[in-house]
Amino acid sequence: MDTQLKKGVLELAILYQLREGEEYGYEIMKRIREEFPDVYEGSVYAILRRLAAEGVAAVSRRPSGMGPPRKYYSLTPSGREALAASLAEWTALRESLSRLGLP
């Protein structure tokens, strides 16, 4: 898959995963890699860091039984808006491709 296309799809997938609430960063990465095994862990974490820096995702830290505190991510109100906009774009893209005869 083209790098730019994959980046957009991964961002949508991450936002969509967070739609129901807070999730541990490692679990997000694991679920993404189940569907996109060729994606590097660092790519997922880079997207999560960027979403947090842009205010789309909130980050909270919780102590873990072992090692450093864990980072949990959740959507902010602007994150919910970004998800809605991305889903609308995705739907429009799928409809356009469908009209062109793509499945």
Protein backbone atom coordinates (compact mmCIF):
# COMPACT_ATOMS: atom_id res chain seq x y z
CA MET A 1 0.00 0.00 0.00
CA ASP A 2 1.24 3.50 -0.80
CA THR A 3 2.87 5.18 2.20
CA GLN A 4 0.67 8.30 2.16
CA LEU A 5 -2.51 6.29 1.71
CA LYS A 6 -1.48 3.95 4.52
CA LYS A 7 -0.74 6.88 6.83
CA GLY A 8 -4.24 8.29 6.34
CA VAL A 9 -5.87 4.90 6.75
CA LEU A 10 -3.86 4.19 9.90
CA GLU A 11 -4.85 7.51 11.41
CA LEU A 12 -8.51 6.78 10.70
CA ALA A 13 -8.15 3.28 12.17
CA ILE A 14 -6.55 4.65 15.34
CA LEU A 15 -9.18 7.35 15.75
CA TYR A 16 -11.89 4.75 15.20
CA GLN A 17 -10.38 2.46 17.83
CA LEU A 18 -10.56 5.27 20.36
CA ARG A 19 -14.22 6.06 19.65
CA GLU A 20 -15.47 3.99 22.60
CA GLY A 21 -13.05 5.31 25.19
CA GLU A 22 -9.58 5.21 26.59
CA GLU A 23 -7.13 2.59 25.36
CA TYR A 24 -3.58 1.60 26.25
CA GLY A 25 -1.05 2.51 23.55
CA TYR A 26 0.37 -1.00 23.26
CA GLU A 27 -3.12 -2.46 22.73
CA ILE A 28 -3.82 0.07 19.99
CA MET A 29 -0.58 -0.87 18.28
CA LYS A 30 -1.28 -4.59 18.63
CA ARG A 31 -4.75 -4.34 17.10
CA ILE A 32 -3.49 -2.20 14.21
CA ARG A 33 -0.69 -4.66 13.46
CA GLU A 34 -3.18 -7.55 13.40
CA GLU A 35 -4.78 -5.95 10.33
CA PHE A 36 -1.67 -4.26 8.94
CA PRO A 37 1.22 -6.60 9.77
CA ASP A 38 3.70 -4.66 7.64
CA VAL A 39 3.23 -1.50 9.73
CA TYR A 40 6.09 -0.72 12.08
CA GLU A 41 5.31 -0.22 15.75
CA GLY A 42 7.06 3.12 15.58
CA SER A 43 4.64 4.31 12.90
CA VAL A 44 1.64 3.71 15.15
CA TYR A 45 3.29 5.42 18.10
CA ALA A 46 4.32 8.36 15.89
CA ILE A 47 0.70 8.85 14.85
CA LEU A 48 -0.43 8.64 18.49
CA ARG A 49 2.17 11.26 19.51
CA ARG A 50 1.08 13.55 16.68
CA LEU A 51 -2.61 13.18 17.52
CA ALA A 52 -1.80 14.08 21.13
CA ALA A 53 0.33 17.07 20.08
CA GLU A 54 -2.51 18.32 17.86
CA GLY A 55 -5.02 18.01 20.70
CA VAL A 56 -6.99 15.29 18.93
CA ALA A 57 -6.10 12.68 21.53
CA ALA A 58 -5.61 13.09 25.26
CA VAL A 59 -2.91 11.12 27.05
CA SER A 60 -3.04 9.95 30.63
CA ARG A 61 -0.41 7.96 32.46
CA ARG A 62 -1.07 5.19 34.92
CA PRO A 63 1.36 3.20 36.99
CA SER A 64 2.06 -0.26 35.75
CA GLY A 65 2.91 -3.27 37.86
CA MET A 66 6.26 -3.44 36.11
CA GLY A 67 8.27 -0.79 34.34
CA PRO A 68 7.38 2.80 33.54
CA PRO A 69 3.84 4.20 33.70
CA ARG A 70 1.57 3.21 30.83
CA LYS A 71 0.15 5.75 28.41
CA TYR A 72 -3.57 5.63 27.73
CA TYR A 73 -5.12 7.55 24.86
CA SER A 74 -8.64 8.89 24.41
CA LEU A 75 -10.37 11.22 21.96
CA THR A 76 -10.82 14.84 22.84
CA PRO A 77 -13.87 16.75 21.56
CA SER A 78 -11.79 17.88 18.58
CA GLY A 79 -10.75 14.23 18.15
CA ARG A 80 -14.40 13.25 17.85
CA GLU A 81 -14.84 15.95 15.22
CA ALA A 82 -11.74 14.70 13.37
CA LEU A 83 -13.10 11.15 13.46
CA ALA A 84 -16.48 12.27 12.10
CA ALA A 85 -14.78 14.24 9.30
CA SER A 86 -12.47 11.33 8.44
CA LEU A 87 -15.37 8.88 8.35
CA ALA A 88 -17.30 11.23 6.04
CA GLU A 89 -14.28 11.48 3.73
CA TRP A 90 -13.82 7.71 3.81
CA THR A 91 -17.49 7.14 2.94
CA ALA A 92 -17.33 9.63 0.07
CA LEU A 93 -14.16 7.99 -1.25
CA ARG A 94 -15.70 4.51 -1.11
CA GLU A 95 -18.84 5.76 -2.89
CA SER A 96 -16.75 7.41 -5.62
CA LEU A 97 -14.70 4.26 -6.13
CA SER A 98 -17.86 2.18 -6.20
CA ARG A 99 -19.33 4.40 -8.94
CA LEU A 100 -16.16 3.72 -10.92
CA GLY A 101 -16.87 0.01 -10.60
CA LEU A 102 -14.43 -0.88 -7.85
CA PRO A 103 -15.76 -3.31 -5.24
